[in-house]
mmCIF file of C-alpha atoms in Angstrom:
data_model
loop_
_atom_site.group_PDB
_atom_site.id
_atom_site.type_symbol
_atom_site.label_atom_id
_atom_site.label_comp_id
_atom_site.label_asym_id
_atom_site.label_seq_id
_atom_site.Cartn_x
_atom_site.Cartn_y
_atom_site.Cartn_z
ATOM 1 C CA MET A 8 15.266 -4.889 -25.409
ATOM 2 C CA ARG A 9 18.294 -3.035 -24.155
ATOM 3 C CA ARG A 10 20.707 -5.488 -22.564
ATOM 4 C CA ARG A 11 22.921 -5.209 -19.491
ATOM 5 C CA GLY A 12 25.028 -8.348 -18.995
ATOM 6 C CA GLU A 13 24.775 -11.626 -20.931
ATOM 7 C CA SER A 14 22.330 -14.503 -20.648
ATOM 8 C CA GLY A 15 24.566 -17.487 -21.426
ATOM 9 C CA GLY A 16 26.226 -19.875 -19.008
ATOM 10 C CA ALA A 17 25.139 -22.715 -16.751
ATOM 11 C CA GLY A 18 21.828 -23.160 -15.000
ATOM 12 C CA GLU A 19 18.325 -23.634 -16.355
ATOM 13 C CA ARG A 20 18.101 -23.796 -20.110
ATOM 14 C CA ASP A 21 15.510 -22.479 -22.486
ATOM 15 C CA GLY A 22 13.348 -25.244 -23.928
ATOM 16 C CA GLY A 23 12.762 -23.355 -27.164
ATOM 17 C CA ARG A 24 9.066 -22.518 -26.661
ATOM 18 C CA ARG A 25 7.897 -18.952 -27.115
ATOM 19 C CA SER A 26 5.255 -16.697 -25.641
ATOM 20 C CA PRO A 27 1.995 -17.357 -27.513
ATOM 21 C CA ALA A 28 1.826 -15.414 -30.795
ATOM 22 C CA ALA A 29 3.534 -12.441 -29.165
ATOM 23 C CA PRO A 30 4.312 -9.243 -31.090
ATOM 24 C CA SER A 31 7.785 -8.140 -30.082
ATOM 25 C CA ARG A 32 6.957 -4.500 -29.522
ATOM 26 C CA ARG A 33 4.179 -2.621 -27.793
ATOM 27 C CA SER A 34 0.717 -2.842 -29.399
ATOM 28 C CA LEU A 35 -1.877 -0.227 -28.600
ATOM 29 C CA LEU A 36 -5.224 -1.396 -27.249
ATOM 30 C CA GLY A 37 -8.310 0.467 -28.320
ATOM 31 C CA LEU A 38 -11.524 0.579 -26.314
ATOM 32 C CA GLY A 39 -12.980 -2.877 -25.948
ATOM 33 C CA GLY A 40 -9.578 -4.487 -26.652
ATOM 34 C CA ALA A 41 -9.274 -3.799 -30.395
ATOM 35 C CA MET A 42 -5.761 -3.194 -31.609
ATOM 36 C CA ALA A 43 -5.046 0.246 -33.013
ATOM 37 C CA ALA A 44 -1.462 -0.393 -34.075
ATOM 38 C CA SER A 45 1.226 -3.068 -34.149
ATOM 39 C CA LEU A 46 4.933 -2.340 -34.317
ATOM 40 C CA ALA A 47 7.650 -4.371 -35.973
ATOM 41 C CA THR A 48 10.515 -6.111 -34.243
ATOM 42 C CA ALA A 49 13.600 -4.010 -33.554
ATOM 43 C CA PRO A 50 17.154 -5.360 -33.297
ATOM 44 C CA ARG A 51 18.704 -5.822 -29.877
ATOM 45 C CA ALA A 52 21.380 -3.466 -28.648
ATOM 46 C CA ALA A 53 24.913 -4.663 -28.033
ATOM 47 C CA ALA A 54 25.534 -6.491 -24.773
ATOM 48 C CA GLY A 55 26.684 -4.436 -21.804
ATOM 49 C CA PRO A 56 29.184 -5.315 -19.054
ATOM 50 C CA ARG A 57 29.211 -8.882 -17.809
ATOM 51 C CA ASN A 58 29.498 -10.134 -14.240
ATOM 52 C CA THR A 59 30.193 -13.706 -13.208
ATOM 53 C CA LEU A 60 29.207 -15.878 -10.278
ATOM 54 C CA GLY A 61 32.786 -15.817 -9.093
ATOM 55 C CA ALA A 62 32.945 -12.040 -8.553
ATOM 56 C CA ALA A 63 33.994 -11.051 -5.037
ATOM 57 C CA PRO A 64 31.272 -9.257 -3.053
ATOM 58 C CA ARG A 65 31.974 -5.831 -1.552
ATOM 59 C CA SER A 66 31.109 -4.981 2.033
ATOM 60 C CA PRO A 67 27.729 -3.245 2.216
ATOM 61 C CA GLN A 68 27.289 0.187 3.788
ATOM 62 C CA ALA A 69 24.353 1.032 6.040
ATOM 63 C CA PRO A 70 22.083 3.310 3.990
ATOM 64 C CA THR A 71 19.618 4.319 6.714
ATOM 65 C CA ALA A 72 19.267 4.455 10.476
ATOM 66 C CA ASP A 73 15.919 2.634 10.457
ATOM 67 C CA GLY A 74 15.734 -0.488 12.556
ATOM 68 C CA PRO A 75 13.807 -3.577 11.522
ATOM 69 C CA PHE A 76 10.022 -3.883 11.593
ATOM 70 C CA ASP A 77 8.691 -6.034 14.436
ATOM 71 C CA LEU A 78 6.941 -8.837 12.578
ATOM 72 C CA SER A 79 5.073 -9.960 15.697
ATOM 73 C CA LEU A 80 2.971 -6.764 15.881
ATOM 74 C CA PRO A 81 -0.696 -6.865 14.870
ATOM 75 C CA SER A 82 -1.491 -5.763 11.328
ATOM 76 C CA THR A 83 -3.775 -3.018 9.996
ATOM 77 C CA ARG A 84 -6.049 -3.400 6.985
ATOM 78 C CA ARG A 85 -5.653 -1.034 4.038
ATOM 79 C CA ILE A 86 -7.540 -2.791 1.215
ATOM 80 C CA ALA A 87 -9.968 -5.681 1.656
ATOM 81 C CA GLU A 88 -10.735 -8.130 -1.169
ATOM 82 C CA GLN A 89 -10.438 -5.811 -4.143
ATOM 83 C CA PRO A 90 -10.958 -7.447 -7.578
ATOM 84 C CA LEU A 91 -8.342 -6.878 -10.276
ATOM 85 C CA HIS A 92 -8.717 -6.877 -14.065
ATOM 86 C CA HIS A 93 -8.278 -10.641 -14.189
ATOM 87 C CA THR A 94 -9.623 -13.276 -11.832
ATOM 88 C CA THR A 95 -6.204 -14.840 -11.201
ATOM 89 C CA VAL A 96 -4.060 -14.455 -8.082
ATOM 90 C CA MET A 97 -2.141 -11.230 -7.539
ATOM 91 C CA GLN A 98 1.574 -12.112 -7.505
ATOM 92 C CA SER A 99 3.103 -8.913 -6.132
ATOM 93 C CA PHE A 100 2.436 -5.201 -5.666
ATOM 94 C CA ALA A 101 4.229 -1.880 -5.133
ATOM 95 C CA PHE A 102 3.443 1.735 -4.242
ATOM 96 C CA ASP A 103 3.927 4.840 -6.404
ATOM 97 C CA GLU A 104 4.068 7.290 -3.514
ATOM 98 C CA SER A 105 4.581 10.394 -5.669
ATOM 99 C CA ASN A 106 1.407 9.866 -7.716
ATOM 100 C CA ARG A 107 -0.520 7.949 -5.025
ATOM 101 C CA HIS A 108 -1.081 4.842 -7.111
ATOM 102 C CA ILE A 109 -0.737 1.140 -6.324
ATOM 103 C CA TYR A 110 0.468 -1.367 -8.925
ATOM 104 C CA ALA A 111 -0.357 -5.070 -8.729
ATOM 105 C CA VAL A 112 0.682 -7.787 -11.178
ATOM 106 C CA GLN A 113 -1.003 -11.112 -11.995
ATOM 107 C CA VAL A 114 -0.757 -13.863 -14.611
ATOM 108 C CA ILE A 115 -3.308 -13.347 -17.412
ATOM 109 C CA SER A 116 -6.488 -15.397 -17.087
ATOM 110 C CA GLY A 117 -7.328 -18.208 -19.470
ATOM 111 C CA ASN A 118 -9.396 -17.687 -22.627
ATOM 112 C CA VAL A 119 -8.132 -14.145 -23.210
ATOM 113 C CA GLN A 120 -7.018 -13.098 -26.691
ATOM 114 C CA LEU A 121 -4.806 -10.011 -26.840
ATOM 115 C CA PRO A 122 -4.314 -7.771 -29.888
ATOM 116 C CA GLY A 123 -2.047 -9.442 -32.439
ATOM 117 C CA GLU A 124 -2.738 -12.972 -31.184
ATOM 118 C CA SER A 125 -4.321 -15.597 -33.411
ATOM 119 C CA ARG A 126 -6.311 -17.228 -30.611
ATOM 120 C CA ALA A 127 -7.063 -17.194 -26.906
ATOM 121 C CA TYR A 128 -4.728 -19.131 -24.581
ATOM 122 C CA THR A 129 -5.282 -21.145 -21.441
ATOM 123 C CA HIS A 130 -4.102 -19.947 -18.056
ATOM 124 C CA ALA A 131 -1.501 -22.744 -18.003
ATOM 125 C CA GLU A 132 -0.136 -21.561 -21.357
ATOM 126 C CA ARG A 133 -0.019 -17.965 -20.112
ATOM 127 C CA SER A 134 1.790 -19.027 -16.951
ATOM 128 C CA LEU A 135 4.557 -20.904 -18.793
ATOM 129 C CA ALA A 136 4.844 -18.094 -21.356
ATOM 130 C CA GLY A 137 5.317 -15.491 -18.601
ATOM 131 C CA ASP A 138 2.354 -13.349 -19.721
ATOM 132 C CA LEU A 139 1.234 -10.845 -17.083
ATOM 133 C CA CYS A 140 -1.373 -8.171 -16.446
ATOM 134 C CA MET A 141 -0.083 -5.093 -14.616
ATOM 135 C CA ASN A 142 -2.933 -3.341 -12.786
ATOM 136 C CA ARG A 143 -2.871 0.300 -11.697
ATOM 137 C CA LEU A 144 -5.114 1.246 -8.749
ATOM 138 C CA THR A 145 -5.905 4.421 -6.846
ATOM 139 C CA TRP A 146 -4.541 4.959 -3.347
ATOM 140 C CA ASP A 147 -7.711 3.421 -1.867
ATOM 141 C CA GLY A 148 -7.647 0.400 -4.183
ATOM 142 C CA THR A 149 -10.016 1.373 -6.997
ATOM 143 C CA LEU A 150 -8.995 -0.023 -10.394
ATOM 144 C CA LEU A 151 -7.828 2.575 -12.926
ATOM 145 C CA ASP A 152 -6.319 0.737 -15.913
ATOM 146 C CA ARG A 153 -3.936 -2.059 -16.899
ATOM 147 C CA MET A 154 -1.027 -2.978 -19.128
ATOM 148 C CA TYR A 155 -0.099 -6.401 -20.536
ATOM 149 C CA LEU A 156 3.427 -7.838 -20.335
ATOM 150 C CA LYS A 157 4.322 -10.788 -22.581
ATOM 151 C CA GLY A 158 7.251 -13.105 -22.029
ATOM 152 C CA PHE A 159 8.273 -11.560 -18.697
ATOM 153 C CA GLY A 160 7.807 -14.230 -16.014
ATOM 154 C CA HIS A 161 5.717 -14.929 -12.932
ATOM 155 C CA GLY A 162 5.699 -11.424 -11.416
ATOM 156 C CA THR A 163 7.031 -12.717 -8.089
ATOM 157 C CA VAL A 164 8.417 -9.293 -7.078
ATOM 158 C CA MET A 165 7.913 -5.811 -8.517
ATOM 159 C CA ALA A 166 8.937 -2.232 -7.738
ATOM 160 C CA VAL A 167 8.071 1.331 -8.747
ATOM 161 C CA GLU A 168 10.942 3.724 -9.342
ATOM 162 C CA ASP A 169 10.920 7.066 -7.504
ATOM 163 C CA ALA A 170 10.085 10.122 -9.618
ATOM 164 C CA PRO A 171 8.527 13.560 -9.007
ATOM 165 C CA ALA A 172 4.729 13.658 -8.955
ATOM 166 C CA GLY A 173 3.351 13.894 -12.475
ATOM 167 C CA ALA A 174 6.610 12.838 -14.124
ATOM 168 C CA ALA A 175 6.078 10.565 -17.102
ATOM 169 C CA PRO A 176 6.560 7.775 -17.678
ATOM 170 C CA VAL A 177 6.476 5.876 -14.384
ATOM 171 C CA MET A 178 9.225 3.251 -14.459
ATOM 172 C CA LEU A 179 8.490 -0.248 -13.165
ATOM 173 C CA TRP A 180 10.740 -3.200 -12.343
ATOM 174 C CA THR A 181 9.952 -6.919 -12.497
ATOM 175 C CA GLU A 182 11.513 -10.106 -13.845
ATOM 176 C CA CYS A 183 11.780 -10.553 -17.615
ATOM 177 C CA ASP A 184 13.195 -12.918 -20.274
ATOM 178 C CA VAL A 185 10.974 -15.823 -19.252
ATOM 179 C CA ASN A 186 12.351 -19.335 -19.090
ATOM 180 C CA PRO A 187 9.555 -21.210 -20.921
ATOM 181 C CA GLU A 188 10.381 -24.400 -19.041
ATOM 182 C CA SER A 189 9.381 -22.798 -15.728
ATOM 183 C CA GLY A 190 7.484 -19.564 -16.457
ATOM 184 C CA TYR A 191 9.948 -17.530 -14.341
ATOM 185 C CA GLY A 192 12.342 -14.801 -15.473
ATOM 186 C CA ARG A 193 16.058 -15.143 -16.186
ATOM 187 C CA ALA A 194 16.681 -11.398 -16.028
ATOM 188 C CA VAL A 195 15.449 -8.270 -14.283
ATOM 189 C CA GLY A 196 13.575 -5.721 -16.405
ATOM 190 C CA ARG A 197 12.990 -1.973 -16.102
ATOM 191 C CA PHE A 198 10.288 -0.460 -18.329
ATOM 192 C CA PRO A 199 7.777 2.424 -18.576
ATOM 193 C CA TYR A 200 4.165 1.908 -17.581
ATOM 194 C CA ALA A 201 1.782 2.685 -20.449
ATOM 195 C CA ALA A 202 -1.914 2.085 -19.820
ATOM 196 C CA ASP A 203 -3.885 -0.035 -22.306
ATOM 197 C CA THR A 204 -0.873 -1.383 -24.160
ATOM 198 C CA VAL A 205 0.812 -4.731 -24.727
ATOM 199 C CA LEU A 206 4.564 -4.860 -24.120
ATOM 200 C CA HIS A 207 6.814 -7.764 -25.027
ATOM 201 C CA SER A 208 9.915 -8.590 -22.985
ATOM 202 C CA GLY A 209 12.077 -8.047 -26.092
ATOM 203 C CA ASP A 210 10.804 -4.520 -26.783
ATOM 204 C CA PRO A 211 13.527 -1.803 -26.959
ATOM 205 C CA SER A 212 11.761 0.125 -24.179
ATOM 206 C CA VAL A 213 12.601 -2.728 -21.760
ATOM 207 C CA THR A 214 16.077 -2.563 -20.242
ATOM 208 C CA ALA A 215 16.991 -6.109 -19.228
ATOM 209 C CA TYR A 216 19.740 -6.846 -16.699
ATOM 210 C CA TRP A 217 21.585 -10.184 -16.394
ATOM 211 C CA PRO A 218 23.758 -9.563 -13.321
ATOM 212 C CA LEU A 219 24.449 -13.292 -12.804
ATOM 213 C CA PRO A 220 24.290 -15.036 -16.199
ATOM 214 C CA GLY A 221 22.958 -18.568 -16.163
ATOM 215 C CA THR A 222 20.698 -18.047 -13.137
ATOM 216 C CA THR A 223 16.923 -18.154 -13.201
ATOM 217 C CA ASN A 224 13.960 -17.205 -10.966
ATOM 218 C CA ASN A 225 15.387 -13.681 -10.901
ATOM 219 C CA ALA A 226 13.523 -11.019 -8.899
ATOM 220 C CA ALA A 227 14.596 -7.599 -7.611
ATOM 221 C CA ALA A 228 13.495 -5.365 -4.737
ATOM 222 C CA LEU A 229 14.576 -1.710 -4.444
ATOM 223 C CA ASP A 230 15.531 0.362 -1.399
ATOM 224 C CA GLN A 231 15.370 3.796 -2.975
ATOM 225 C CA ASP A 232 16.314 5.741 0.158
ATOM 226 C CA GLY A 233 19.491 3.681 0.530
ATOM 227 C CA ARG A 234 19.961 3.334 -3.283
ATOM 228 C CA ARG A 235 20.377 -0.420 -3.162
ATOM 229 C CA LEU A 236 18.879 -3.393 -5.009
ATOM 230 C CA LEU A 237 18.337 -6.888 -3.638
ATOM 231 C CA LEU A 238 18.359 -9.673 -6.234
ATOM 232 C CA ARG A 239 16.907 -13.118 -5.590
ATOM 233 C CA TYR A 240 18.301 -15.689 -8.000
ATOM 234 C CA GLY A 241 18.227 -19.416 -8.554
ATOM 235 C CA LEU A 242 20.656 -22.140 -9.493
ATOM 236 C CA PRO A 243 19.840 -25.862 -9.539
ATOM 237 C CA GLY A 244 18.864 -26.716 -5.967
ATOM 238 C CA LEU A 245 19.811 -23.260 -4.648
ATOM 239 C CA ARG A 246 18.096 -19.934 -3.961
ATOM 240 C CA ARG A 247 20.272 -16.983 -2.967
ATOM 241 C CA TYR A 248 20.206 -13.217 -2.441
ATOM 242 C CA ALA A 249 22.705 -10.694 -3.804
ATOM 243 C CA LEU A 250 22.909 -7.014 -2.801
ATOM 244 C CA TYR A 251 23.939 -4.253 -5.233
ATOM 245 C CA ASP A 252 24.327 -0.502 -5.417
ATOM 246 C CA LEU A 253 21.209 0.568 -7.332
ATOM 247 C CA ASP A 254 22.796 3.294 -9.465
ATOM 248 C CA ALA A 255 25.720 1.074 -10.435
ATOM 249 C CA PHE A 256 23.277 -1.732 -11.284
ATOM 250 C CA VAL A 257 21.266 0.555 -13.584
ATOM 251 C CA ALA A 258 24.518 1.509 -15.307
ATOM 252 C CA GLY A 259 25.370 -2.176 -15.872
ATOM 253 C CA ARG A 260 28.067 -2.469 -13.180
ATOM 254 C CA PHE A 261 27.158 -5.603 -11.222
ATOM 255 C CA VAL A 262 29.487 -5.681 -8.209
ATOM 256 C CA ARG A 263 27.869 -7.506 -5.305
ATOM 257 C CA GLN A 264 27.999 -5.918 -1.860
ATOM 258 C CA ALA A 265 26.763 -9.146 -0.253
ATOM 259 C CA ASP A 266 25.675 -12.615 -1.342
ATOM 260 C CA PHE A 267 24.000 -15.149 0.946
ATOM 261 C CA ALA A 268 21.687 -18.161 0.922
ATOM 262 C CA GLN A 269 17.956 -17.555 1.127
ATOM 263 C CA PRO A 270 16.849 -18.524 4.637
ATOM 264 C CA GLY A 271 13.957 -20.903 5.170
ATOM 265 C CA THR A 272 14.366 -23.106 2.106
ATOM 266 C CA GLU A 273 14.449 -26.157 4.380
ATOM 267 C CA LEU A 274 10.755 -25.505 5.148
ATOM 268 C CA ALA A 275 9.839 -26.388 1.535
ATOM 269 C CA LEU A 276 7.274 -23.565 1.449
ATOM 270 C CA PRO A 277 6.493 -21.575 -1.713
ATOM 271 C CA PHE A 278 8.347 -18.278 -1.992
ATOM 272 C CA GLN A 279 5.732 -15.499 -1.985
ATOM 273 C CA GLY A 280 7.626 -12.208 -2.054
ATOM 274 C CA MET A 281 10.367 -9.993 -0.670
ATOM 275 C CA THR A 282 11.249 -6.350 -0.086
ATOM 276 C CA LEU A 283 14.241 -4.317 1.114
ATOM 277 C CA HIS A 284 14.319 -1.450 3.605
ATOM 278 C CA GLY A 285 17.565 -0.142 5.056
ATOM 279 C CA ASP A 286 19.794 -2.955 6.227
ATOM 280 C CA TYR A 287 16.935 -5.437 6.388
ATOM 281 C CA ALA A 288 15.280 -7.665 3.819
ATOM 282 C CA TYR A 289 11.875 -9.202 4.394
ATOM 283 C CA GLN A 290 10.582 -12.367 2.781
ATOM 284 C CA MET A 291 7.284 -14.256 2.909
ATOM 285 C CA LEU A 292 6.766 -18.001 2.410
ATOM 286 C CA GLY A 293 3.618 -20.084 2.575
ATOM 287 C CA HIS A 294 0.812 -22.069 0.989
ATOM 288 C CA THR A 295 -2.795 -21.234 0.257
ATOM 289 C CA HIS A 296 -4.861 -21.698 3.426
ATOM 290 C CA ASP A 297 -8.491 -22.812 3.551
ATOM 291 C CA PRO A 298 -9.981 -22.201 7.024
ATOM 292 C CA ASP A 299 -12.879 -24.554 6.277
ATOM 293 C CA VAL A 300 -10.697 -27.624 5.711
ATOM 294 C CA PRO A 301 -9.829 -29.543 8.907
ATOM 295 C CA PRO A 302 -7.815 -29.612 10.984
ATOM 296 C CA PRO A 303 -8.523 -25.992 12.015
ATOM 297 C CA ASP A 304 -5.348 -23.959 12.015
ATOM 298 C CA ARG A 305 -4.068 -20.565 10.918
ATOM 299 C CA GLY A 306 -2.021 -21.573 7.896
ATOM 300 C CA ASP A 307 1.748 -21.825 7.413
ATOM 301 C CA THR A 308 2.674 -18.284 6.257
ATOM 302 C CA GLN A 309 6.163 -17.457 7.505
ATOM 303 C CA LEU A 310 7.580 -13.907 7.637
ATOM 304 C CA PHE A 311 11.342 -13.365 7.876
ATOM 305 C CA CYS A 312 13.484 -10.329 8.675
ATOM 306 C CA ILE A 313 17.051 -10.774 7.390
ATOM 307 C CA ASP A 314 20.091 -8.581 8.067
ATOM 308 C CA VAL A 315 21.614 -8.099 4.598
ATOM 309 C CA ARG A 316 25.011 -7.232 6.123
ATOM 310 C CA THR A 317 25.362 -10.770 7.475
ATOM 311 C CA GLY A 318 22.603 -12.867 5.877
ATOM 312 C CA GLU A 319 21.405 -13.788 9.369
ATOM 313 C CA VAL A 320 17.724 -14.080 10.279
ATOM 314 C CA VAL A 321 16.811 -11.351 12.792
ATOM 315 C CA GLN A 322 13.208 -12.514 13.279
ATOM 316 C CA GLN A 323 10.948 -15.260 11.955
ATOM 317 C CA VAL A 324 7.249 -15.471 12.779
ATOM 318 C CA LEU A 325 4.257 -17.596 11.815
ATOM 319 C CA SER A 326 1.855 -14.953 10.498
ATOM 320 C CA ASP A 327 -1.876 -15.447 11.002
ATOM 321 C CA THR A 328 -2.918 -12.142 9.427
ATOM 322 C CA VAL A 329 -6.458 -12.517 8.001
ATOM 323 C CA TYR A 330 -6.129 -16.305 8.365
ATOM 324 C CA ALA A 331 -9.928 -16.635 8.135
ATOM 325 C CA LEU A 332 -10.072 -15.347 4.546
ATOM 326 C CA ASN A 333 -11.493 -17.885 2.119
ATOM 327 C CA LEU A 334 -8.516 -19.557 0.395
ATOM 328 C CA ARG A 335 -6.007 -17.001 1.690
ATOM 329 C CA GLU A 336 -2.657 -17.064 -0.119
ATOM 330 C CA PRO A 337 0.276 -14.778 0.819
ATOM 331 C CA GLU A 338 1.327 -12.742 -2.223
ATOM 332 C CA GLY A 339 3.916 -9.992 -2.051
ATOM 333 C CA LEU A 340 5.654 -7.571 0.322
ATOM 334 C CA SER A 341 6.289 -3.839 -0.076
ATOM 335 C CA VAL A 342 7.348 -0.908 2.114
ATOM 336 C CA LEU A 343 5.392 2.342 2.132
ATOM 337 C CA ARG A 344 7.944 4.885 3.303
ATOM 338 C CA GLY A 345 5.911 8.079 3.589
ATOM 339 C CA GLU A 346 3.401 6.764 6.122
ATOM 340 C CA GLY A 347 5.431 5.384 8.968
ATOM 341 C CA PRO A 348 7.273 3.639 7.257
ATOM 342 C CA ARG A 349 5.044 0.566 7.094
ATOM 343 C CA LEU A 350 5.660 -2.971 5.873
ATOM 344 C CA TYR A 351 2.764 -4.169 3.700
ATOM 345 C CA MET A 352 1.752 -7.779 3.133
ATOM 346 C CA GLY A 353 -0.376 -8.819 0.161
ATOM 347 C CA TYR A 354 -2.930 -11.612 0.185
ATOM 348 C CA ALA A 355 -5.081 -13.232 -2.477
ATOM 349 C CA SER A 356 -8.410 -14.731 -1.477
ATOM 350 C CA GLY A 357 -11.550 -16.179 -2.985
ATOM 351 C CA PRO A 358 -12.313 -19.193 -5.186
ATOM 352 C CA VAL A 359 -10.580 -20.078 -8.440
ATOM 353 C CA GLY A 360 -11.952 -17.729 -11.072
ATOM 354 C CA GLY A 361 -12.769 -15.064 -8.501
ATOM 355 C CA ARG A 362 -9.528 -14.166 -6.735
ATOM 356 C CA LYS A 363 -9.200 -10.774 -4.999
ATOM 357 C CA LEU A 364 -6.458 -8.611 -3.450
ATOM 358 C CA SER A 365 -6.075 -7.553 0.195
ATOM 359 C CA LEU A 366 -3.298 -5.425 1.758
ATOM 360 C CA TYR A 367 -2.379 -5.338 5.455
ATOM 361 C CA SER A 368 0.486 -3.498 7.155
ATOM 362 C CA ILE A 369 2.829 -3.538 10.142
ATOM 363 C CA GLU A 370 4.285 -0.237 11.390
#
């Protein structure tokens, strides 16, 4: 793992448990799941620049002229109830517009044994260990392949880095350095997608960023037109957002342009995703909804539009998109820039052991 920042300080503390029997570098998967190779652990690089919670934020600059999406508009279906490689809930998704692929991440199912592991693990063990399956799909939602991520986190938010069509490798972002007490990441990771491999959070190909040491529940969304990154982070009893220049962040310079409290925490709803587009962040909160359980309603999914220059809520709506899906759960937000742009909402549906992905959009 290449490090940017340091992981000490206050906040949630590691309980000492490790990801189940995890090799520390990428292991190749042969057909049928047999391991072709296993690599040894490599030493970590020296720590990069450190930022502290007391750093003064800079004033953000408007990166685009786009106004906010109107969250009250009706949505359009793109993908309906597509199965992924595992039967667990999709946690988040993102678009690779250059290569016309969709990536979706989920916690590994129970009773799966990966190459290099001594046994299969339960879903609960996988969840606490931060073990994920990254799915790659075609533009219309057909499954292509997958990659396994060990010790990363919950996959609450992910992003695909811009690159020319055909450029290799495709670089992905998600949380990493799992806190084994919670199953969520304490850092943000950037790494190459490699189909049919197993990648551990400590592998040298993963660049890990600790912009605010001591925080947890870290997640990052990218606005690649405006070259900015929005970090969601947690402290005991608090959830906040911090805005950064993307190129400076990649270089390990963590100077905040804005820092504000996450809106809507008083609703006590599960956080289900976020994205960033121009001067506006979007977040989704809500529980799983079963339309067959009385009283009849349309669920509690809340969509927010937030002005990142001020931290103020521009719009908040109760979203009833596909409320009639069996066991609908909101899971992830992403912006597709080349077709509109459009704000996409992800939903999981179906019974336990048979969860599927759906994507709907607002223009």
